[in-house]
XYZ file of C-alpha atoms in Angstrom:
724
model
C -73.912 -249.582 -47.213
C -75.440 -249.517 -44.458
C -74.170 -249.519 -40.348
C -74.737 -251.949 -38.663
C -75.384 -250.762 -34.910
C -76.880 -247.780 -35.945
C -78.308 -248.351 -39.181
C -76.654 -245.347 -41.009
C -75.873 -245.092 -44.236
C -71.715 -245.057 -44.978
C -69.398 -245.527 -47.335
C -68.680 -248.454 -48.999
C -65.456 -248.728 -48.608
C -65.567 -247.578 -44.706
C -64.180 -249.861 -41.471
C -65.652 -248.475 -39.018
C -69.021 -245.829 -38.586
C -68.548 -242.699 -38.816
C -71.780 -242.215 -36.369
C -71.281 -244.339 -33.508
C -67.852 -246.240 -34.190
C -68.915 -249.199 -34.911
C -66.710 -251.752 -37.100
C -68.251 -251.232 -40.835
C -69.674 -254.547 -42.195
C -70.153 -255.180 -45.208
C -73.946 -257.427 -46.383
C -74.057 -260.386 -47.672
C -75.023 -260.441 -51.183
C -79.370 -261.622 -51.401
C -79.072 -265.752 -52.521
C -82.892 -264.482 -53.753
C -84.177 -261.244 -54.785
C -86.647 -260.386 -51.880
C -89.742 -260.444 -52.263
C -92.725 -258.010 -50.470
C -95.073 -259.239 -48.553
C -98.368 -259.199 -50.027
C -100.201 -256.198 -49.246
C -104.356 -256.180 -48.725
C -106.627 -254.531 -51.320
C -106.701 -250.393 -50.879
C -110.644 -248.720 -51.407
C -111.237 -246.281 -54.008
C -110.697 -242.746 -52.880
C -113.935 -240.771 -52.538
C -115.180 -238.968 -54.681
C -116.767 -235.593 -53.873
C -120.146 -236.103 -52.835
C -119.492 -239.768 -51.843
C -120.806 -241.007 -48.805
C -118.343 -242.904 -46.292
C -120.567 -245.461 -44.578
C -120.194 -245.970 -41.009
C -117.936 -248.385 -39.298
C -117.732 -248.858 -36.065
C -114.515 -249.632 -33.733
C -112.688 -248.072 -36.828
C -110.233 -245.591 -35.992
C -110.456 -242.485 -37.587
C -108.366 -241.079 -40.109
C -106.173 -238.846 -39.337
C -104.312 -236.654 -41.638
C -100.914 -235.354 -40.944
C -97.830 -234.339 -42.135
C -95.765 -236.553 -44.351
C -92.232 -237.842 -42.542
C -88.527 -236.302 -43.505
C -87.138 -237.709 -45.831
C -85.266 -240.316 -44.097
C -82.910 -243.269 -46.434
C -84.806 -246.549 -45.975
C -83.029 -248.526 -43.666
C -82.047 -252.039 -44.938
C -83.046 -255.141 -43.067
C -80.212 -256.899 -40.935
C -79.434 -260.130 -41.165
C -80.102 -261.751 -37.724
C -76.891 -261.377 -35.207
C -78.409 -262.363 -32.249
C -74.868 -261.787 -30.097
C -73.223 -259.294 -31.987
C -69.556 -258.959 -30.628
C -68.307 -257.653 -27.072
C -65.663 -254.943 -28.362
C -69.056 -253.151 -30.902
C -70.574 -252.314 -27.499
C -67.631 -251.993 -24.890
C -66.064 -249.383 -27.224
C -68.462 -246.475 -26.668
C -67.792 -246.693 -23.166
C -64.154 -246.228 -23.056
C -64.382 -243.703 -25.506
C -67.385 -241.849 -22.957
C -65.541 -242.711 -20.169
C -61.676 -240.846 -22.047
C -63.923 -238.254 -22.561
C -65.012 -237.553 -18.841
C -61.196 -237.888 -17.896
C -60.630 -235.226 -20.226
C -63.673 -233.308 -18.348
C -61.871 -233.670 -15.019
C -58.279 -233.249 -16.018
C -59.406 -229.775 -18.126
C -61.661 -228.589 -14.390
C -58.268 -229.788 -12.535
C -56.176 -228.177 -14.841
C -58.496 -224.805 -14.527
C -58.658 -225.540 -10.470
C -55.164 -225.752 -9.805
C -54.540 -222.848 -11.776
C -57.010 -220.908 -9.566
C -55.100 -222.182 -6.410
C -51.984 -221.067 -7.090
C -53.369 -217.544 -8.212
C -54.749 -216.945 -5.267
C -51.467 -218.761 -3.105
C -49.430 -216.805 -4.903
C -51.959 -213.617 -4.422
C -51.338 -214.625 -0.316
C -48.382 -214.920 -0.626
C -47.349 -211.293 -2.346
C -49.753 -209.651 -0.065
C -47.856 -211.648 2.587
C -43.985 -210.555 1.451
C -45.782 -207.249 1.322
C -47.559 -206.121 5.175
C -44.024 -208.404 6.326
C -42.812 -205.851 4.200
C -43.906 -201.980 5.238
C -43.655 -203.674 8.907
C -40.095 -203.956 8.569
C -40.477 -200.320 7.087
C -42.797 -199.087 9.695
C -45.833 -198.411 7.594
C -48.150 -200.132 9.957
C -51.065 -199.354 8.389
C -49.757 -200.813 4.675
C -48.966 -203.788 6.717
C -53.111 -203.522 8.054
C -53.546 -203.667 4.070
C -51.595 -205.774 3.131
C -52.107 -209.016 5.595
C -55.703 -208.335 5.322
C -55.467 -208.767 1.307
C -53.170 -211.734 2.429
C -56.511 -212.283 3.855
C -58.462 -212.222 1.428
C -56.352 -215.006 -0.079
C -56.317 -217.086 2.624
C -59.401 -216.938 5.013
C -58.076 -218.225 8.654
C -54.523 -218.999 8.305
C -53.088 -217.951 11.950
C -49.867 -217.164 11.173
C -51.583 -214.311 8.915
C -54.196 -213.445 11.109
C -50.997 -213.275 14.140
C -49.295 -210.686 11.781
C -52.270 -209.049 10.610
C -52.828 -208.257 14.433
C -49.226 -208.048 15.413
C -49.532 -204.645 12.454
C -52.766 -203.733 14.383
C -51.227 -203.002 17.227
C -48.521 -201.277 15.983
C -50.706 -198.891 14.079
C -52.471 -198.302 17.681
C -55.478 -200.268 16.705
C -56.268 -202.890 19.339
C -59.378 -203.348 18.505
C -58.922 -204.593 14.964
C -56.242 -206.592 16.600
C -58.849 -208.490 18.822
C -61.161 -208.720 16.004
C -57.734 -210.118 14.311
C -57.543 -212.568 16.927
C -61.044 -213.173 18.540
C -62.304 -216.290 15.319
C -58.332 -218.179 15.947
C -58.955 -221.143 18.665
C -55.498 -223.008 19.518
C -54.339 -225.941 21.763
C -51.859 -225.400 24.115
C -49.546 -227.887 22.379
C -49.760 -226.174 19.247
C -46.600 -223.555 17.952
C -48.038 -220.144 17.784
C -50.313 -220.186 21.132
C -48.111 -218.407 23.159
C -47.421 -215.655 20.493
C -51.118 -215.627 20.533
C -51.786 -215.232 23.910
C -48.984 -212.688 24.317
C -50.851 -210.929 20.909
C -54.378 -210.930 23.153
C -52.603 -209.354 26.776
C -50.841 -206.600 24.492
C -54.501 -206.501 22.743
C -56.457 -206.428 25.699
C -55.137 -203.162 27.683
C -56.454 -199.918 27.817
C -54.346 -197.079 27.579
C -54.596 -195.073 31.666
C -52.233 -196.103 34.065
C -52.972 -196.274 37.894
C -50.367 -195.741 39.682
C -50.977 -196.704 43.435
C -48.128 -195.817 46.118
C -49.720 -196.473 49.731
C -46.979 -198.890 50.054
C -44.030 -196.619 48.715
C -40.825 -197.148 47.643
C -43.133 -200.019 46.233
C -45.027 -198.851 44.186
C -48.173 -200.567 42.042
C -49.593 -199.572 38.232
C -52.689 -201.024 37.536
C -53.742 -201.426 33.863
C -56.993 -202.186 32.775
C -58.216 -205.323 30.223
C -60.869 -206.507 28.225
C -62.954 -208.577 30.351
C -61.864 -212.520 30.481
C -58.338 -211.881 28.864
C -56.013 -213.715 30.129
C -52.587 -212.028 31.153
C -49.541 -214.584 30.155
C -46.607 -210.900 30.278
C -44.141 -211.851 32.861
C -41.347 -209.481 34.481
C -39.276 -210.202 31.655
C -41.439 -208.750 29.197
C -42.321 -205.958 31.195
C -39.336 -203.147 31.280
C -39.843 -200.266 33.299
C -38.297 -196.510 34.193
C -38.252 -192.860 35.350
C -35.805 -190.693 33.836
C -32.611 -192.743 33.930
C -32.951 -195.148 35.644
C -33.850 -199.104 35.151
C -36.329 -200.175 37.843
C -36.799 -203.514 38.889
C -39.828 -205.426 38.418
C -40.981 -207.512 41.362
C -44.283 -208.664 40.420
C -46.927 -208.629 37.498
C -50.329 -209.774 38.751
C -54.007 -210.294 37.144
C -56.988 -209.193 38.780
C -60.654 -209.180 37.891
C -60.067 -207.203 34.623
C -56.244 -205.118 35.594
C -53.317 -206.612 35.181
C -51.240 -205.075 38.322
C -47.224 -204.610 38.040
C -45.161 -204.118 40.996
C -41.818 -203.393 41.564
C -39.716 -200.866 43.526
C -39.242 -197.525 43.162
C -36.410 -194.981 44.796
C -36.390 -193.868 48.401
C -37.539 -190.496 48.470
C -36.266 -188.082 51.205
C -39.141 -185.612 50.817
C -42.497 -186.416 50.609
C -44.663 -185.716 47.017
C -42.144 -185.530 44.628
C -42.983 -185.660 41.096
C -41.910 -188.703 39.201
C -42.418 -190.296 35.821
C -42.215 -193.888 34.406
C -42.477 -195.494 31.214
C -43.542 -198.405 30.586
C -42.981 -201.409 27.787
C -44.437 -204.374 27.308
C -41.932 -206.911 24.856
C -44.503 -210.182 23.431
C -44.453 -211.931 19.970
C -42.228 -208.495 18.448
C -44.777 -205.826 19.447
C -43.557 -203.051 21.467
C -46.171 -200.986 23.203
C -44.986 -197.897 26.071
C -47.515 -196.737 28.629
C -46.575 -194.051 30.691
C -47.946 -192.147 34.004
C -46.907 -189.283 36.631
C -46.967 -189.550 39.937
C -46.237 -187.678 43.093
C -44.422 -189.805 46.218
C -47.301 -190.546 49.638
C -46.514 -187.683 51.697
C -45.393 -188.901 55.490
C -44.490 -189.092 59.369
C -41.692 -190.435 60.737
C -42.406 -193.952 62.281
C -40.287 -195.861 63.708
C -39.710 -200.005 63.391
C -38.549 -202.652 65.655
C -37.625 -205.927 65.410
C -38.998 -208.186 69.160
C -38.423 -211.675 67.453
C -37.563 -214.386 65.003
C -38.742 -217.476 64.280
C -36.442 -220.245 62.448
C -38.412 -223.343 62.886
C -40.272 -223.602 59.455
C -36.321 -222.243 58.169
C -35.658 -221.401 55.126
C -38.512 -219.406 55.791
C -37.529 -216.296 58.452
C -40.896 -215.610 60.553
C -40.056 -212.000 62.267
C -42.317 -209.796 64.106
C -42.338 -206.393 64.777
C -43.374 -203.190 65.990
C -44.371 -200.112 64.063
C -45.348 -196.847 65.272
C -45.791 -193.439 64.959
C -42.701 -191.477 66.127
C -44.919 -188.551 67.232
C -47.677 -190.200 69.182
C -46.143 -193.692 69.572
C -49.477 -195.512 68.233
C -49.528 -198.616 66.095
C -49.723 -198.654 62.055
C -53.024 -200.053 60.844
C -53.554 -201.452 57.248
C -49.480 -202.254 56.720
C -48.976 -205.196 53.896
C -46.458 -207.131 52.384
C -45.769 -204.702 49.935
C -44.640 -202.091 52.874
C -41.955 -204.228 54.468
C -38.576 -204.525 51.357
C -36.190 -206.297 53.393
C -32.521 -206.853 52.314
C -30.097 -209.641 54.973
C -26.581 -210.063 54.987
C -26.284 -213.595 56.727
C -22.559 -214.418 59.064
C -21.071 -210.743 57.029
C -21.373 -211.770 53.651
C -23.405 -209.336 51.292
C -26.717 -207.490 51.645
C -29.270 -209.603 49.140
C -32.769 -208.538 49.031
C -35.173 -211.015 50.589
C -38.986 -212.613 49.373
C -41.169 -211.232 51.749
C -43.838 -213.763 51.219
C -46.278 -212.404 53.131
C -47.067 -210.057 56.170
C -50.211 -209.078 58.687
C -51.027 -207.711 62.065
C -50.438 -210.541 64.717
C -53.974 -210.618 65.795
C -56.546 -213.095 63.978
C -53.485 -214.462 62.106
C -51.177 -216.272 65.108
C -50.773 -216.626 68.420
C -49.340 -215.598 71.694
C -46.362 -216.993 74.133
C -46.970 -215.335 77.140
C -44.930 -215.703 80.626
C -46.703 -214.650 83.090
C -44.396 -214.198 86.495
C -45.711 -213.955 90.223
C -44.123 -212.542 92.989
C -45.448 -215.061 96.692
C -42.644 -214.346 99.227
C -43.776 -213.740 102.573
C -44.231 -209.620 101.876
C -47.025 -210.496 99.429
C -49.923 -210.946 102.382
C -53.362 -213.623 102.195
C -55.705 -211.320 100.860
C -53.275 -209.883 97.989
C -52.420 -212.824 96.953
C -56.155 -213.810 96.396
C -56.588 -210.271 94.363
C -53.186 -211.415 92.437
C -54.855 -215.179 91.955
C -58.066 -213.479 90.420
C -56.398 -210.782 88.933
C -54.348 -213.702 86.064
C -57.201 -216.795 86.410
C -59.290 -213.503 84.495
C -56.345 -212.588 82.377
C -55.655 -216.416 80.884
C -59.295 -217.128 80.971
C -59.680 -214.439 78.366
C -57.255 -215.310 76.319
C -57.608 -216.264 71.981
C -56.768 -219.419 72.613
C -58.179 -221.085 69.440
C -56.219 -218.541 67.306
C -52.537 -220.437 69.155
C -51.709 -218.639 72.311
C -50.513 -220.164 75.561
C -49.894 -219.154 78.612
C -46.629 -220.127 81.639
C -47.452 -219.681 85.365
C -44.120 -218.954 87.370
C -43.761 -218.283 90.929
C -41.097 -217.349 93.205
C -39.895 -216.936 96.475
C -36.360 -218.107 97.751
C -36.296 -220.491 94.772
C -39.005 -220.458 90.971
C -41.559 -222.731 90.195
C -43.033 -224.078 87.575
C -46.967 -223.735 88.336
C -48.438 -224.114 85.133
C -46.020 -224.945 82.539
C -46.451 -223.525 78.901
C -50.247 -224.552 77.846
C -54.220 -223.803 75.548
C -55.416 -225.440 79.013
C -57.371 -223.074 81.561
C -58.236 -225.046 83.968
C -54.221 -226.418 84.432
C -53.644 -223.256 84.572
C -56.001 -222.336 86.646
C -55.784 -224.558 88.973
C -51.238 -223.383 88.945
C -52.087 -219.976 89.916
C -54.281 -221.285 93.059
C -51.442 -223.340 93.784
C -49.232 -220.322 94.296
C -48.679 -220.008 97.889
C -46.548 -217.443 99.570
C -43.394 -218.131 101.766
C -39.732 -217.399 101.243
C -37.276 -214.577 100.006
C -37.684 -212.934 96.136
C -35.269 -215.095 93.678
C -37.183 -211.889 91.201
C -33.653 -212.312 88.821
C -33.667 -215.376 89.162
C -37.595 -215.977 88.163
C -36.826 -213.753 85.461
C -34.464 -215.768 83.554
C -36.476 -218.762 83.969
C -39.487 -217.107 82.821
C -36.600 -215.620 79.384
C -35.381 -219.772 78.627
C -39.003 -220.586 78.384
C -39.974 -218.192 76.278
C -37.673 -218.516 73.726
C -38.156 -222.165 74.033
C -41.745 -222.216 72.941
C -40.256 -219.505 69.418
C -43.168 -217.058 67.736
C -44.109 -214.509 69.648
C -43.177 -214.481 73.141
C -43.178 -212.241 75.883
C -42.513 -212.705 79.717
C -44.841 -210.088 81.607
C -44.148 -209.956 85.636
C -44.422 -208.827 88.656
C -42.773 -208.426 92.539
C -43.444 -205.985 95.382
C -40.057 -205.684 96.785
C -36.193 -205.666 95.688
C -34.313 -208.499 94.714
C -32.634 -210.263 97.740
C -32.009 -214.440 96.367
C -31.343 -214.582 92.594
C -27.339 -215.853 91.923
C -27.897 -214.234 88.267
C -27.656 -209.262 88.345
C -30.001 -207.104 86.454
C -27.442 -206.463 83.609
C -27.206 -210.616 82.880
C -30.487 -210.177 82.748
C -30.327 -207.474 79.954
C -28.112 -209.265 78.244
C -29.872 -212.678 78.252
C -33.310 -211.099 76.943
C -31.703 -209.540 73.895
C -30.153 -212.452 72.917
C -33.423 -214.945 73.300
C -35.775 -211.670 72.065
C -38.341 -211.630 74.849
C -39.270 -208.545 75.561
C -40.062 -208.208 79.948
C -43.470 -206.317 80.421
C -41.964 -205.475 84.802
C -44.832 -204.171 87.352
C -44.071 -202.833 90.021
C -46.546 -202.521 93.562
C -45.531 -200.666 96.797
C -42.869 -198.272 97.518
C -39.845 -200.944 98.485
C -39.811 -202.274 94.389
C -36.340 -201.004 93.262
C -38.277 -198.873 90.018
C -35.200 -197.689 88.095
C -33.066 -200.837 88.458
C -37.042 -202.714 86.705
C -36.838 -199.762 84.418
C -33.829 -200.164 82.732
C -34.523 -203.829 82.002
C -38.337 -203.334 81.189
C -37.059 -200.769 78.874
C -33.831 -202.227 77.372
C -35.337 -205.471 76.623
C -37.877 -203.806 74.339
C -41.000 -204.292 77.437
C -41.873 -200.988 79.259
C -42.789 -200.461 83.259
C -45.164 -199.799 85.131
C -45.526 -198.433 89.245
C -49.373 -199.640 91.096
C -50.475 -199.017 94.381
C -53.439 -201.591 94.252
C -52.872 -205.016 92.200
C -56.515 -205.146 90.928
C -54.658 -202.540 88.254
C -52.896 -205.519 87.336
C -56.297 -206.695 84.818
C -55.876 -203.337 82.808
C -51.852 -203.707 82.200
C -52.388 -207.799 81.288
C -54.678 -206.518 78.686
C -52.692 -203.515 77.403
C -49.668 -205.663 76.773
C -51.129 -208.101 74.998
C -52.772 -205.613 73.006
C -49.923 -204.233 72.228
C -48.045 -207.801 71.314
C -51.179 -208.779 69.787
C -50.187 -205.905 67.515
C -47.223 -206.676 66.217
C -46.906 -207.637 62.024
C -45.881 -210.770 61.505
C -43.986 -210.776 58.579
C -42.382 -213.910 56.431
C -38.984 -213.529 54.390
C -37.429 -216.499 52.747
C -33.858 -216.806 53.995
C -30.678 -218.831 52.239
C -31.955 -222.156 52.455
C -27.495 -222.950 52.245
C -26.939 -220.775 55.145
C -27.177 -222.418 58.846
C -30.260 -221.930 60.582
C -29.045 -220.368 63.860
C -26.161 -218.049 61.798
C -25.936 -214.395 63.117
C -27.957 -211.632 60.970
C -28.331 -208.082 59.999
C -31.331 -207.151 58.303
C -32.066 -204.019 56.476
C -36.196 -202.795 56.378
C -37.757 -200.570 55.140
C -42.149 -199.982 56.097
C -43.534 -197.576 54.170
C -47.517 -197.028 54.520
C -50.579 -195.415 56.643
C -49.238 -192.412 55.825
C -45.501 -193.268 57.477
C -42.070 -194.653 56.429
C -39.440 -195.844 58.524
C -36.236 -197.711 58.404
C -33.570 -199.703 60.517
C -30.889 -201.989 60.731
C -31.060 -204.764 63.271
C -28.485 -207.474 63.800
C -29.967 -210.404 65.544
C -28.856 -214.034 66.233
C -32.116 -217.475 65.752
C -32.793 -218.776 68.779
C -33.316 -222.369 69.194
C -37.136 -223.117 70.196
C -38.779 -226.431 70.535
C -40.187 -226.369 67.148
C -37.271 -226.162 65.008
C -37.785 -230.109 64.913
C -38.977 -233.491 66.554
C -38.762 -234.195 70.160
C -36.002 -235.984 71.133
C -38.263 -238.322 72.741
C -37.722 -242.277 70.761
C -41.390 -241.841 70.703
C -42.624 -242.631 73.773
C -45.180 -240.852 75.923
C -42.089 -241.236 78.631
C -37.848 -241.351 78.676
C -35.757 -242.193 81.410
C -32.377 -240.222 81.418
C -29.252 -241.695 83.494
C -27.677 -238.475 84.339
C -26.739 -237.280 87.695
C -27.805 -233.617 87.505
C -29.892 -231.434 89.906
C -33.604 -230.695 89.248
C -33.417 -227.574 87.546
C -30.611 -229.281 84.778
C -32.787 -231.931 84.592
C -36.322 -229.390 83.898
C -34.129 -227.880 81.915
C -33.434 -230.179 79.547
C -36.576 -232.199 79.346
C -38.165 -228.594 77.802
C -35.404 -228.237 75.530
C -35.869 -231.820 73.983
C -40.052 -230.610 73.888
C -41.333 -231.917 77.243
C -40.952 -231.902 80.596
C -40.030 -233.413 83.756
C -42.931 -236.484 83.954
C -45.362 -236.307 86.323
C -47.268 -238.970 87.935
C -51.078 -239.215 88.645
C -52.200 -243.095 89.417
C -50.882 -246.474 90.029
C -50.245 -247.222 86.464
C -47.936 -244.612 85.974
C -46.480 -245.250 88.489
C -46.122 -249.108 87.839
C -44.744 -247.751 84.635
C -42.265 -245.719 85.600
C -40.666 -247.646 88.636
C -40.672 -251.302 85.793
C -38.553 -248.699 83.014
C -36.219 -247.819 86.617
C -35.537 -250.861 87.347
C -34.407 -252.137 84.047
C -31.700 -249.597 83.926
C -30.602 -250.382 87.306
C -31.734 -246.576 87.961
C -32.540 -245.754 91.605
C -33.570 -242.515 92.058
C -35.300 -240.888 89.256
C -36.665 -236.794 89.228
C -40.456 -235.911 88.794
C -41.579 -232.774 87.418
C -43.173 -231.950 90.676
C -42.641 -229.360 93.786
C -42.913 -229.145 97.177
C -44.779 -225.551 99.639
C -45.985 -224.560 102.720
C -50.083 -223.409 102.265
C -50.521 -220.694 105.040
C -51.192 -223.672 107.797
C -47.567 -224.889 107.758
C -48.442 -227.525 105.858
C -46.603 -229.205 103.508
C -48.005 -229.963 100.030
C -46.873 -231.118 96.771
C -47.533 -229.113 93.312
C -46.995 -230.691 89.263
C -45.131 -228.725 86.973
C -47.895 -229.347 85.023
C -50.658 -227.511 86.681
C -52.151 -231.153 87.339
C -54.148 -231.704 90.476
C -51.808 -233.245 93.153
C -54.019 -236.572 93.256
C -52.734 -239.401 93.734
C -49.703 -239.321 96.192
C -46.659 -242.026 96.879
C -44.753 -240.784 99.889
C -42.600 -242.303 102.128
C -42.675 -242.640 105.248
C -42.655 -238.806 107.066
C -42.436 -237.542 104.009
C -42.649 -234.771 102.668
C -40.390 -233.188 105.496
C -39.533 -229.679 103.425
C -36.323 -230.253 105.174
C -33.877 -231.703 104.465
C -31.861 -233.312 108.418
C -29.000 -230.943 107.824
C -31.523 -228.072 108.210
C -31.168 -227.258 104.017
C -35.010 -226.988 102.445
C -36.412 -229.407 100.153
C -38.151 -228.269 97.372
C -37.954 -230.373 94.222
C -39.680 -234.475 94.341
C -37.779 -237.293 93.430
C -39.032 -241.228 93.265
C -36.282 -243.240 94.838
C -35.992 -247.025 95.960
C -34.584 -248.078 99.373
C -35.758 -250.812 100.884
C -35.977 -249.713 103.882
C -38.298 -246.891 104.060
C -40.765 -250.074 101.909
C -39.205 -249.856 98.135
C -40.147 -247.394 95.705
C -41.860 -243.968 96.892
C -41.869 -240.452 96.500
C -38.908 -238.136 99.120
C -38.441 -234.179 98.655
C -35.149 -233.810 98.411
C -32.489 -230.427 97.597
C -31.698 -229.544 94.470
C -28.623 -231.202 94.466
C -28.327 -234.231 96.493
C -25.810 -235.925 94.384
C -23.170 -233.118 95.616
C -23.900 -234.083 99.604
C -23.986 -237.580 99.056
C -21.686 -238.360 95.540
C -22.344 -242.609 96.096
C -26.012 -241.161 94.519
C -24.310 -240.555 91.644
C -24.089 -243.231 90.358
C -27.607 -244.835 90.051
C -29.156 -241.868 89.602
C -31.568 -240.537 85.905
C -34.285 -238.419 85.618
C -38.121 -238.775 83.906
C -39.217 -236.966 80.608
C -42.955 -237.140 80.088
C -43.603 -236.344 76.375
C -47.222 -234.753 75.520
C -48.792 -236.008 72.469
């Protein structure tokens, strides 16, 4: 029988066609014999020589080979809708065949992949074993082979870089890492960066001993490479002695490693160093030889300190050549080493944050103390005023310079408090007039007090033409006080009546200097010399112990190296309080009244210690404001910040401690008198309220009137003014 699907002859007893898989269907027996369709009559075959007549539109007869013998396909029974299974089964078989091919292909691929993984794993293990055995060349080959099976594998690339570094092949290590790009969150990021840094290191080591015993090493790096290593990754030794690494920095294309070496008692001592850099399971070594620098001896002196930003301590050092006395130049942060002992505790190394000359980096507080006793002639006073006026106009106020002018005769007068306003300073200088005796030591004491309250770099520059004959303080008290407050005193003697030996002792004992001059115009050169000397001080900031008291006594061991010099010193000091250590004690108002029966001098000092000054009144509005405040507190006697003086014509005039013009005035009847009823001098301005004298007005008074009239103490006080 024949297959009903493909038409091929199959065995009669077949259930399925062996060719197409269709179910075999036996043919139904015919009801009658088949009848062949009628055939058209065929013309007789032409004979040789016969003529074939022309037949238009009749296709030419083509002769072709007989078709191959194919079994005749019997007619099929009509079946316009064959059963569905006969069409789906070939598709299912085809799908099964495809699936089989996929399975086979997948198996082949899996076998191939597994083989590569096994090969990579084996090569990586061989690399690890070679590393452990110290066979770095074999480790490189094994890791390279492993990467052939697993290209771009991060951990294999890192292992290859390690092997290359240990084999001394930094360039190959860089190549192993150059195609990797890891984010900071990747667990391998730190190792990646550290290996990059090690691979970027050059072989050369440059040794810088300019700030010996602080030594700096410069290691070249490939351009743009980071250097994330810290002191924890480094070990440095000189001979058998390990050195302390202070910092690791990156500068341009170099790694800068700073460490503290050991002091040398001789110049140009030969030393060798060995540096180990350990990170990401790799240790590299660098070595170098160097000579300690040649040095000349220098002198180091602590001039003053400032703890306004505690625990940051700002120390002001003078560093000079021992032979010439000239200030050393070019010292930096690395030039200074500081060890501190607080309140007798343990000596601890302190971190030096910065070191630089005061010039261009900070201001100087200068207290100018001028002799205006009656031994000064009118002509000499004009010279003094001219020289002092020129000097204050040349200061660098934009860098923080400030000046104060004190003048002394029988008393000390504040002609202008600390300010950077040259108009106030000049007005204070020009308000000086000669009178009275010579209270030099009292003036030096006040100058030291006012300077110390300013903090920072400070000094007193005083000049006098005669012996002290009015002070309550002695030269030794001045020396001790100035040393405690860390204020150097510079003194200039004019004329033949000065006590040169005493003045020189005061100056030198406090860190200042003494000059003798014949002409007051020479003051200008000396003022400038002192200013230059102070501006050459080195401002060194270091971080102290935040748990210790701000004003606790301290001992510093300081070593300085640089500019071909070396110096060391051990100094003891107790930080002085300044108005910058905390916010002013005022309540935020411009004026504040304190009900307390003090002398004028004591009240003035209280205001200055709080960051203000005794109030000045330069308008009716200020007068009304202060008197209303006094009425509210029930006070009748208030100290103001002013003095009275005699001018050259013997007339009394007033002057404010701020140097402000004394234009507005509110004197009571017959005031200022300058002399009390008992003949005592009255130098200080008081605001008082006496009904019989017209209510609130001004009167000049002695320094401590309550000591003479005790009833005044009950309603007495003083007004402090706090500038914005």
